[in-house]
Amino acid sequence: MIVSGIPRARSPQCLGGTVTIEGIQPCAKCSRLTLDVNIIRGRAARSFEHIRDHNDLSSDQLRAKVTVVKDKVNTLRLKKEGWSATKILEYCRLAHAGQYTARNYTQAEIDLAMLIYELGGAGAIYALNHSIFALPSRNTIQPYRRQLNLLPSVSGLRFTDIFRNITTLFGPQLLPPVKCGHTVSVDEVAADRNIDLMHETDEMGGFWKDLRSVEAAVAAVKEGTVHVAQEICVAAISHLYGTDYGAKPVYMGPTCKKGSWQEQVRLIEVIVEAWKRSPGGEAKHGPIMSVASDGDHKRRLALFVLCMRYDIAPGNPLWPFVRNLPGLNLRVGKDNLTNDGDPKHIFKRNRALVSSSEGITIKNVCINRDLLLGWLERLPNQDWSETSIHNLLHPSDAQNVSDAIKLMMSIIEIAKLDTEDFDPGEMAEFEALCLLGEAYNALLQPFINVELTLSEQIESLLYADMQSMFKNAVLMVPKTRLVNGQLKVYNCLLGDDPLLMRRNFDFCLERQPRRLNMLRKRHVDHLRPVHFKRELRADSCDLEKCWAAAVQAAERILLKHERFKRKDTDLSRPLGGKYPAISGGVDRSMTSVSDAPAEDLIDPETRNFAQLVAGVDIDAMIVSENNYDSSTGTPHSLFAEIDATRRLAHKKSILRTLFDMTVDGHASHDRLQRVRGYTIGGKSWARDVKQDHNISTKTHFQLGNLFTTLLAYNNTHLGLAVARCTLIKHTPPGSKPISMSAVARTELHLPSSNYMISGQNLQIVVSGRLIDFNIQDQALSISTAELPSSGGLEKTCFYGLHCLKDTTLHEKFPIFTAVSEGIFPYQADALGINYAASITNTPIADSIAKRKTCRVCGKIVKDQDRQQHVGQHIINAKYRIQDSSVKTPVRIHN
C-alpha cells in the first residue's frame, strides 16, 4: 500500500496498528518485516551450497541445485554402466553402419519377451519386435536366457548329481541377490510307472533301486522283488526373500514311499552338504535355515532326527534371542537347522480331523462332522454360494485348501452366536467350539491376514499347537537377524508350498483379479510376499516382548506357562519327555498312511537323536562316484545287440517291449508304435535338449568331418576319393528329408540306414597306393606393394585345434554301404597316373551299373529295362514265337 506517497508493506500476520500522538504505529509483526526482508535478501545473494536448509532456498536457488544434483546423478549412472566418450563414439559408428539400434528396455519387457519366445517361438517374438509394441528381439533377450539341463539321480542318491544341479541353477550365471535364508522342500510328484532310457548316461530310469542289467531288472520285476517307482521324489531349494522365491529342484529320483527314514536322513544331509560346498550355494546366496515337507510319516521321523540333535545353549548365536522364551523347544540340528511343516497341509489335516466321525475331544465334547453340521446351520449371513455345508464336511477333494480354510473360519464365527436361548448341553458344546475357534483363529491369522506385522504374527502363532511349523517360524526371526536384520520375514514362504506351486504354471500366467483380491475365502490360497504391506523386517520384532504378550493372552484359553518349567517339558512335549509327533501310532488326521515297519519306529522317549544316525561321509561318497564315472565313461550307443546274430535294436524299444506286459506284437504290425512306453507323445524326458547336446567325435559323425567314398566313371572305372562332409540328410519313412548337423555312427553304419551323406571332394586317391594328402600350390601370391593403400583392422580371432597323433587314422574313416552314381571328371594326366581302377568283368561291375543278368536268355539288362525285357519273353512263350536267345524255356500256366 502507499501511505502519504510512501510505499508500505504489511505482514500477513499483522495484528493491527496502534494509534498514538505521533500517529499510527505498526504492530510487532510489521515492524519485524524489514528485518525479515533483509535476511532473505542476504540469503539470495549467497550460493545455494552455503545454505543447509532447503526451506530457506529461493526458487532460483532450488532450480540451480536441482540442475547440479541431476548432473551428478547422471555422471554416477554413466560411471556405473561403464560409459565413456570412446564407447559412445563406438556405438555411434555401429549405429551408422546399421549394426546397432539403440533401444532401452525395462526388465518387465525383457521378461515378457522371453515368455512369448518360449510359448510362441521365433515367429511370435519377431512379429512383436516389429509391431507398435516394439518388444525386445531374440538377439536382445538371448543373454538373459539359459538352457538348464538338470540331471536326475536314476542310479540312487549321488552327491555329484546334486552338486551339478546346484551349480546349474545357482551358479555364476545367476546374478547374486541379497544374501538371505533358504528352505529345502521335499515332496513327491506323480509319474507314469514306466521305464525310461536316459540316453545321456545310458541308464535305465524308473526303478526305486539301482539296477544296471536289463535281464536282471526284468526278472526282478516279474518276481516282485523289485517294483517300478510310481512317484518322483523332488527336493528343491527356495529363497526366503520377497522376489525370486520359487523353488528350484536340485534332486529328482524315483521313489515308492516304501523306503526307510534313514534314507530320508541321508538325502537331506547330502543336499545340505552340497549347498555348503558349492560356490553357488551358501557362500554366494546364504545358508539353509530349515527343511520343509508335508505330513509323510517317514520324512517326519527323518526331520526330527536331523533337527532335534542339540540344545540352544550359551555360545550359540541364537541364545540371546530365545533364552527368555519359556515353553519353546530349544533343540535344533547342525548349524541351527530346524524342520518345518507346510501350513496348507496342516490346514487340510485339521479339516480332515474335524470332518471325520471320530473327531477331536475338547472339554469332554467330541467335535465331529455330525456336531458341526448342526452348529454351522445356525450361522447367519454366511456365503454358501461356492460350497455347501455338506461339501465342507464331506469333501470330494481332500486337497482343496480354500475349503479347508473356509471350514476353519466358519468354526471361528460360531463364537459370535447369541447364547441367550442355549440350554446347558448346548453351552458345553458352544464353549468347546469357541476354544477350538480361538486356536484356529491364531493358526490362520499369520498366513491369511496381510495387515499383521511380524510381531503380531509371532504373538498369534503361540496359540497353535502345530509345533514344528510354529518353532521354525519363531526361530526364523533370529536366524534372519544373524544374516541381515533388514531382511523381511515372510511366513507365507515357509513350508514346501513354493515347491508345490512351482508346477502350477497357470499361477504365473493367469494373474486375474481372482488371484489378486481377498473378497472370498478361496483367495487366501494364493497369498504371496507382495500382498503383505506392514512392517516385516527381522529387526522390528522383539521376540521376548512378543512372547510375553502372547503368553498372557494364551493363559486364558491354553495351559499356563508354569507347566513348562519342568524338565523336558515344552510346547513340543506338553506331557514331558515324549514327542507325540514321532510315536508309532497312526495320525487320524492323515487320510492315508501306510503302517510303518517295526524297525522304522523310534522310541517316543528318545531325547538324543544325534546317536540314531552316524552321518554321511561326503568325501568317501565323492571318491566312489568319481571311480564309477571313470569306469563307465566309455561312449555308448542307442542300439544294443539282442541275439547271437548281432541284430541291433533300439534300447528304448527293448525296454518298452520287455517291461510293458500288455504288448501283443501279433495284434498289429504298428502295435509298438502306438503303445505309450515311456512318456506322453513318445518323446524323451529331456524335451528341451538340443540336437548338439552331448555330441562327441567318438560317437557322432558331424558336418565338416572327413570321409572316404567310391566314385564310379562310366560304370567301368572306380576310384577312391577323400571328401569333406557338407550335408547330412535323414529321410524317415513317409516324411520329408531333414537336414542335420550330426548323426550317431552306430546308426549311420546300419545297412538299412536312412541317412545320406554329401560332401566336397578334396582329393582323388591314386590307384595302388595309400591315402596321401597332396596340397597343390594353387594359392595366388601378392606382394606388399600390391596391397590396397588404405585398410583397417576390425577384429582379430585366434582359433586353435589340438589333437593327439593317431597312427591308425586310415582305419577310422567311415565306410558307407550305399554309393551315389555320378560323373567322374578326372582323367589320367601325361605321366600316366591312374586315379581309377577298371571294374570291367568284376563281380561288382553289374551292381555299380545297376544291371542284372536275365535268367532266360543270359543277356545283361539294366534295372529300368528289366520289366519290359522279361515281359517280351513271356509274350513270345505265350504265342509260341521262336526266340533263339532263350536258353531256359519259359513255362506259361493258365
JSON list of N, CA and C in Angstrom, two decimals, residues 376-425:
[
{"chain": "A", "resi": 376, "resn": "LEU", "atom": "N", "xyz": [-23.11, -75.19, 12.23]},
{"chain": "A", "resi": 376, "resn": "LEU", "atom": "CA", "xyz": [-22.85, -74.34, 11.07]},
{"chain": "A", "resi": 376, "resn": "LEU", "atom": "C", "xyz": [-24.14, -73.84, 10.44]},
{"chain": "A", "resi": 377, "resn": "GLU", "atom": "N", "xyz": [-25.25, -74.61, 10.59]},
{"chain": "A", "resi": 377, "resn": "GLU", "atom": "CA", "xyz": [-26.52, -74.15, 10.05]},
{"chain": "A", "resi": 377, "resn": "GLU", "atom": "C", "xyz": [-27.06, -72.94, 10.79]},
{"chain": "A", "resi": 378, "resn": "ARG", "atom": "N", "xyz": [-26.59, -72.70, 12.01]},
{"chain": "A", "resi": 378, "resn": "ARG", "atom": "CA", "xyz": [-27.08, -71.57, 12.80]},
{"chain": "A", "resi": 378, "resn": "ARG", "atom": "C", "xyz": [-26.37, -70.25, 12.44]},
{"chain": "A", "resi": 379, "resn": "LEU", "atom": "N", "xyz": [-25.28, -70.34, 11.69]},
{"chain": "A", "resi": 379, "resn": "LEU", "atom": "CA", "xyz": [-24.52, -69.13, 11.39]},
{"chain": "A", "resi": 379, "resn": "LEU", "atom": "C", "xyz": [-25.31, -68.22, 10.46]},
{"chain": "A", "resi": 380, "resn": "PRO", "atom": "N", "xyz": [-25.52, -66.96, 10.86]},
{"chain": "A", "resi": 380, "resn": "PRO", "atom": "CA", "xyz": [-26.25, -66.04, 9.97]},
{"chain": "A", "resi": 380, "resn": "PRO", "atom": "C", "xyz": [-25.28, -65.37, 8.99]},
{"chain": "A", "resi": 381, "resn": "ASN", "atom": "N", "xyz": [-25.84, -64.90, 7.89]},
{"chain": "A", "resi": 381, "resn": "ASN", "atom": "CA", "xyz": [-25.10, -64.09, 6.92]},
{"chain": "A", "resi": 381, "resn": "ASN", "atom": "C", "xyz": [-23.84, -64.80, 6.39]},
{"chain": "A", "resi": 382, "resn": "GLN", "atom": "N", "xyz": [-23.93, -66.11, 6.20]},
{"chain": "A", "resi": 382, "resn": "GLN", "atom": "CA", "xyz": [-22.81, -66.86, 5.63]},
{"chain": "A", "resi": 382, "resn": "GLN", "atom": "C", "xyz": [-23.03, -67.06, 4.13]},
{"chain": "A", "resi": 383, "resn": "ASP", "atom": "N", "xyz": [-21.94, -66.95, 3.36]},
{"chain": "A", "resi": 383, "resn": "ASP", "atom": "CA", "xyz": [-22.00, -67.11, 1.91]},
{"chain": "A", "resi": 383, "resn": "ASP", "atom": "C", "xyz": [-21.75, -68.58, 1.57]},
{"chain": "A", "resi": 384, "resn": "TRP", "atom": "N", "xyz": [-22.82, -69.30, 1.26]},
{"chain": "A", "resi": 384, "resn": "TRP", "atom": "CA", "xyz": [-22.70, -70.72, 0.89]},
{"chain": "A", "resi": 384, "resn": "TRP", "atom": "C", "xyz": [-22.89, -70.90, -0.60]},
{"chain": "A", "resi": 385, "resn": "SER", "atom": "N", "xyz": [-22.64, -69.85, -1.40]},
{"chain": "A", "resi": 385, "resn": "SER", "atom": "CA", "xyz": [-22.86, -69.96, -2.84]},
{"chain": "A", "resi": 385, "resn": "SER", "atom": "C", "xyz": [-21.79, -70.82, -3.52]},
{"chain": "A", "resi": 386, "resn": "GLU", "atom": "N", "xyz": [-20.56, -70.76, -3.02]},
{"chain": "A", "resi": 386, "resn": "GLU", "atom": "CA", "xyz": [-19.48, -71.52, -3.66]},
{"chain": "A", "resi": 386, "resn": "GLU", "atom": "C", "xyz": [-19.48, -72.98, -3.23]},
{"chain": "A", "resi": 387, "resn": "THR", "atom": "N", "xyz": [-19.80, -73.23, -1.99]},
{"chain": "A", "resi": 387, "resn": "THR", "atom": "CA", "xyz": [-19.80, -74.60, -1.48]},
{"chain": "A", "resi": 387, "resn": "THR", "atom": "C", "xyz": [-20.81, -74.71, -0.36]},
{"chain": "A", "resi": 388, "resn": "SER", "atom": "N", "xyz": [-21.43, -75.87, -0.25]},
{"chain": "A", "resi": 388, "resn": "SER", "atom": "CA", "xyz": [-22.45, -76.08, 0.78]},
{"chain": "A", "resi": 388, "resn": "SER", "atom": "C", "xyz": [-21.82, -76.63, 2.05]},
{"chain": "A", "resi": 389, "resn": "ILE", "atom": "N", "xyz": [-22.60, -76.64, 3.14]},
{"chain": "A", "resi": 389, "resn": "ILE", "atom": "CA", "xyz": [-22.10, -77.19, 4.40]},
{"chain": "A", "resi": 389, "resn": "ILE", "atom": "C", "xyz": [-21.77, -78.66, 4.24]},
{"chain": "A", "resi": 390, "resn": "HIS", "atom": "N", "xyz": [-22.58, -79.36, 3.48]},
{"chain": "A", "resi": 390, "resn": "HIS", "atom": "CA", "xyz": [-22.33, -80.79, 3.27]},
{"chain": "A", "resi": 390, "resn": "HIS", "atom": "C", "xyz": [-21.00, -81.02, 2.56]},
{"chain": "A", "resi": 391, "resn": "ASN", "atom": "N", "xyz": [-20.68, -80.17, 1.57]},
{"chain": "A", "resi": 391, "resn": "ASN", "atom": "CA", "xyz": [-19.42, -80.32, 0.86]},
{"chain": "A", "resi": 391, "resn": "ASN", "atom": "C", "xyz": [-18.23, -79.99, 1.75]},
{"chain": "A", "resi": 392, "resn": "LEU", "atom": "N", "xyz": [-18.42, -79.06, 2.69]},
{"chain": "A", "resi": 392, "resn": "LEU", "atom": "CA", "xyz": [-17.33, -78.74, 3.60]},
{"chain": "A", "resi": 392, "resn": "LEU", "atom": "C", "xyz": [-17.02, -79.91, 4.53]},
{"chain": "A", "resi": 393, "resn": "LEU", "atom": "N", "xyz": [-18.05, -80.60, 5.00]},
{"chain": "A", "resi": 393, "resn": "LEU", "atom": "CA", "xyz": [-17.85, -81.68, 5.96]},
{"chain": "A", "resi": 393, "resn": "LEU", "atom": "C", "xyz": [-17.68, -83.03, 5.28]},
{"chain": "A", "resi": 394, "resn": "HIS", "atom": "N", "xyz": [-18.05, -83.16, 4.01]},
{"chain": "A", "resi": 394, "resn": "HIS", "atom": "CA", "xyz": [-17.86, -84.39, 3.24]},
{"chain": "A", "resi": 394, "resn": "HIS", "atom": "C", "xyz": [-17.13, -84.03, 1.94]},
{"chain": "A", "resi": 395, "resn": "PRO", "atom": "N", "xyz": [-15.88, -83.65, 2.02]},
{"chain": "A", "resi": 395, "resn": "PRO", "atom": "CA", "xyz": [-15.19, -83.12, 0.84]},
{"chain": "A", "resi": 395, "resn": "PRO", "atom": "C", "xyz": [-14.93, -84.20, -0.20]},
{"chain": "A", "resi": 396, "resn": "SER", "atom": "N", "xyz": [-15.23, -83.84, -1.46]},
{"chain": "A", "resi": 396, "resn": "SER", "atom": "CA", "xyz": [-14.86, -84.74, -2.57]},
{"chain": "A", "resi": 396, "resn": "SER", "atom": "C", "xyz": [-13.40, -84.56, -2.96]},
{"chain": "A", "resi": 397, "resn": "ASP", "atom": "N", "xyz": [-12.86, -83.39, -2.67]},
{"chain": "A", "resi": 397, "resn": "ASP", "atom": "CA", "xyz": [-11.46, -83.09, -2.94]},
{"chain": "A", "resi": 397, "resn": "ASP", "atom": "C", "xyz": [-10.78, -82.77, -1.62]},
{"chain": "A", "resi": 398, "resn": "ALA", "atom": "N", "xyz": [-10.05, -83.75, -1.09]},
{"chain": "A", "resi": 398, "resn": "ALA", "atom": "CA", "xyz": [-9.39, -83.55, 0.20]},
{"chain": "A", "resi": 398, "resn": "ALA", "atom": "C", "xyz": [-8.22, -82.58, 0.12]},
{"chain": "A", "resi": 399, "resn": "GLN", "atom": "N", "xyz": [-7.78, -82.21, -1.09]},
{"chain": "A", "resi": 399, "resn": "GLN", "atom": "CA", "xyz": [-6.64, -81.31, -1.26]},
{"chain": "A", "resi": 399, "resn": "GLN", "atom": "C", "xyz": [-7.06, -79.85, -1.47]},
{"chain": "A", "resi": 400, "resn": "ASN", "atom": "N", "xyz": [-8.33, -79.56, -1.33]},
{"chain": "A", "resi": 400, "resn": "ASN", "atom": "CA", "xyz": [-8.81, -78.20, -1.55]},
{"chain": "A", "resi": 400, "resn": "ASN", "atom": "C", "xyz": [-8.51, -77.35, -0.32]},
{"chain": "A", "resi": 401, "resn": "VAL", "atom": "N", "xyz": [-7.49, -76.51, -0.42]},
{"chain": "A", "resi": 401, "resn": "VAL", "atom": "CA", "xyz": [-7.08, -75.68, 0.72]},
{"chain": "A", "resi": 401, "resn": "VAL", "atom": "C", "xyz": [-8.11, -74.60, 1.01]},
{"chain": "A", "resi": 402, "resn": "SER", "atom": "N", "xyz": [-8.73, -74.04, -0.01]},
{"chain": "A", "resi": 402, "resn": "SER", "atom": "CA", "xyz": [-9.70, -72.97, 0.20]},
{"chain": "A", "resi": 402, "resn": "SER", "atom": "C", "xyz": [-10.88, -73.44, 1.03]},
{"chain": "A", "resi": 403, "resn": "ASP", "atom": "N", "xyz": [-11.39, -74.65, 0.75]},
{"chain": "A", "resi": 403, "resn": "ASP", "atom": "CA", "xyz": [-12.50, -75.18, 1.54]},
{"chain": "A", "resi": 403, "resn": "ASP", "atom": "C", "xyz": [-12.07, -75.48, 2.96]},
{"chain": "A", "resi": 404, "resn": "ALA", "atom": "N", "xyz": [-10.83, -75.96, 3.14]},
{"chain": "A", "resi": 404, "resn": "ALA", "atom": "CA", "xyz": [-10.33, -76.21, 4.50]},
{"chain": "A", "resi": 404, "resn": "ALA", "atom": "C", "xyz": [-10.28, -74.93, 5.32]},
{"chain": "A", "resi": 405, "resn": "ILE", "atom": "N", "xyz": [-9.81, -73.83, 4.70]},
{"chain": "A", "resi": 405, "resn": "ILE", "atom": "CA", "xyz": [-9.76, -72.55, 5.40]},
{"chain": "A", "resi": 405, "resn": "ILE", "atom": "C", "xyz": [-11.16, -72.04, 5.68]},
{"chain": "A", "resi": 406, "resn": "LYS", "atom": "N", "xyz": [-12.08, -72.23, 4.75]},
{"chain": "A", "resi": 406, "resn": "LYS", "atom": "CA", "xyz": [-13.45, -71.76, 4.97]},
{"chain": "A", "resi": 406, "resn": "LYS", "atom": "C", "xyz": [-14.11, -72.50, 6.12]},
{"chain": "A", "resi": 407, "resn": "LEU", "atom": "N", "xyz": [-13.87, -73.81, 6.24]},
{"chain": "A", "resi": 407, "resn": "LEU", "atom": "CA", "xyz": [-14.43, -74.56, 7.36]},
{"chain": "A", "resi": 407, "resn": "LEU", "atom": "C", "xyz": [-13.87, -74.06, 8.69]},
{"chain": "A", "resi": 408, "resn": "MET", "atom": "N", "xyz": [-12.57, -73.83, 8.75]},
{"chain": "A", "resi": 408, "resn": "MET", "atom": "CA", "xyz": [-11.96, -73.35, 9.99]},
{"chain": "A", "resi": 408, "resn": "MET", "atom": "C", "xyz": [-12.46, -71.95, 10.34]},
{"chain": "A", "resi": 409, "resn": "MET", "atom": "N", "xyz": [-12.64, -71.08, 9.37]},
{"chain": "A", "resi": 409, "resn": "MET", "atom": "CA", "xyz": [-13.14, -69.74, 9.64]},
{"chain": "A", "resi": 409, "resn": "MET", "atom": "C", "xyz": [-14.62, -69.77, 10.02]},
{"chain": "A", "resi": 410, "resn": "SER", "atom": "N", "xyz": [-15.35, -70.73, 9.49]},
{"chain": "A", "resi": 410, "resn": "SER", "atom": "CA", "xyz": [-16.75, -70.87, 9.90]},
{"chain": "A", "resi": 410, "resn": "SER", "atom": "C", "xyz": [-16.84, -71.31, 11.35]},
{"chain": "A", "resi": 411, "resn": "ILE", "atom": "N", "xyz": [-15.93, -72.19, 11.79]},
{"chain": "A", "resi": 411, "resn": "ILE", "atom": "CA", "xyz": [-15.90, -72.58, 13.20]},
{"chain": "A", "resi": 411, "resn": "ILE", "atom": "C", "xyz": [-15.56, -71.38, 14.08]},
{"chain": "A", "resi": 412, "resn": "ILE", "atom": "N", "xyz": [-14.69, -70.50, 13.59]},
{"chain": "A", "resi": 412, "resn": "ILE", "atom": "CA", "xyz": [-14.35, -69.29, 14.34]},
{"chain": "A", "resi": 412, "resn": "ILE", "atom": "C", "xyz": [-15.58, -68.41, 14.52]},
{"chain": "A", "resi": 413, "resn": "GLU", "atom": "N", "xyz": [-16.45, -68.34, 13.50]},
{"chain": "A", "resi": 413, "resn": "GLU", "atom": "CA", "xyz": [-17.63, -67.48, 13.55]},
{"chain": "A", "resi": 413, "resn": "GLU", "atom": "C", "xyz": [-18.67, -67.97, 14.55]},
{"chain": "A", "resi": 414, "resn": "ILE", "atom": "N", "xyz": [-18.59, -69.22, 14.99]},
{"chain": "A", "resi": 414, "resn": "ILE", "atom": "CA", "xyz": [-19.57, -69.75, 15.94]},
{"chain": "A", "resi": 414, "resn": "ILE", "atom": "C", "xyz": [-19.54, -68.96, 17.24]},
{"chain": "A", "resi": 415, "resn": "ALA", "atom": "N", "xyz": [-18.38, -68.41, 17.61]},
{"chain": "A", "resi": 415, "resn": "ALA", "atom": "CA", "xyz": [-18.27, -67.66, 18.87]},
{"chain": "A", "resi": 415, "resn": "ALA", "atom": "C", "xyz": [-19.13, -66.40, 18.87]},
{"chain": "A", "resi": 416, "resn": "LYS", "atom": "N", "xyz": [-19.61, -65.94, 17.73]},
{"chain": "A", "resi": 416, "resn": "LYS", "atom": "CA", "xyz": [-20.42, -64.72, 17.65]},
{"chain": "A", "resi": 416, "resn": "LYS", "atom": "C", "xyz": [-21.91, -64.98, 17.82]},
{"chain": "A", "resi": 417, "resn": "LEU", "atom": "N", "xyz": [-22.31, -66.23, 18.01]},
{"chain": "A", "resi": 417, "resn": "LEU", "atom": "CA", "xyz": [-23.73, -66.55, 18.17]},
{"chain": "A", "resi": 417, "resn": "LEU", "atom": "C", "xyz": [-24.25, -66.04, 19.49]},
{"chain": "A", "resi": 418, "resn": "ASP", "atom": "N", "xyz": [-25.54, -65.73, 19.53]},
{"chain": "A", "resi": 418, "resn": "ASP", "atom": "CA", "xyz": [-26.22, -65.29, 20.76]},
{"chain": "A", "resi": 418, "resn": "ASP", "atom": "C", "xyz": [-26.50, -66.51, 21.62]},
{"chain": "A", "resi": 419, "resn": "THR", "atom": "N", "xyz": [-26.06, -66.48, 22.89]},
{"chain": "A", "resi": 419, "resn": "THR", "atom": "CA", "xyz": [-26.17, -67.65, 23.79]},
{"chain": "A", "resi": 419, "resn": "THR", "atom": "C", "xyz": [-27.37, -67.56, 24.73]},
{"chain": "A", "resi": 420, "resn": "GLU", "atom": "N", "xyz": [-28.26, -66.62, 24.49]},
{"chain": "A", "resi": 420, "resn": "GLU", "atom": "CA", "xyz": [-29.35, -66.41, 25.45]},
{"chain": "A", "resi": 420, "resn": "GLU", "atom": "C", "xyz": [-30.28, -67.60, 25.55]},
{"chain": "A", "resi": 421, "resn": "ASP", "atom": "N", "xyz": [-30.55, -68.27, 24.42]},
{"chain": "A", "resi": 421, "resn": "ASP", "atom": "CA", "xyz": [-31.51, -69.38, 24.41]},
{"chain": "A", "resi": 421, "resn": "ASP", "atom": "C", "xyz": [-30.85, -70.75, 24.49]},
{"chain": "A", "resi": 422, "resn": "PHE", "atom": "N", "xyz": [-29.54, -70.83, 24.79]},
{"chain": "A", "resi": 422, "resn": "PHE", "atom": "CA", "xyz": [-28.86, -72.13, 24.83]},
{"chain": "A", "resi": 422, "resn": "PHE", "atom": "C", "xyz": [-29.18, -72.85, 26.13]},
{"chain": "A", "resi": 423, "resn": "ASP", "atom": "N", "xyz": [-29.37, -74.17, 26.02]},
{"chain": "A", "resi": 423, "resn": "ASP", "atom": "CA", "xyz": [-29.54, -75.00, 27.23]},
{"chain": "A", "resi": 423, "resn": "ASP", "atom": "C", "xyz": [-28.16, -75.42, 27.73]},
{"chain": "A", "resi": 424, "resn": "PRO", "atom": "N", "xyz": [-28.03, -76.04, 28.89]},
{"chain": "A", "resi": 424, "resn": "PRO", "atom": "CA", "xyz": [-26.71, -76.41, 29.43]},
{"chain": "A", "resi": 424, "resn": "PRO", "atom": "C", "xyz": [-25.90, -77.30, 28.47]},
{"chain": "A", "resi": 425, "resn": "GLY", "atom": "N", "xyz": [-26.55, -78.24, 27.79]},
{"chain": "A", "resi": 425, "resn": "GLY", "atom": "CA", "xyz": [-25.81, -79.09, 26.86]},
{"chain": "A", "resi": 425, "resn": "GLY", "atom": "C", "xyz": [-25.25, -78.30, 25.70]}
]
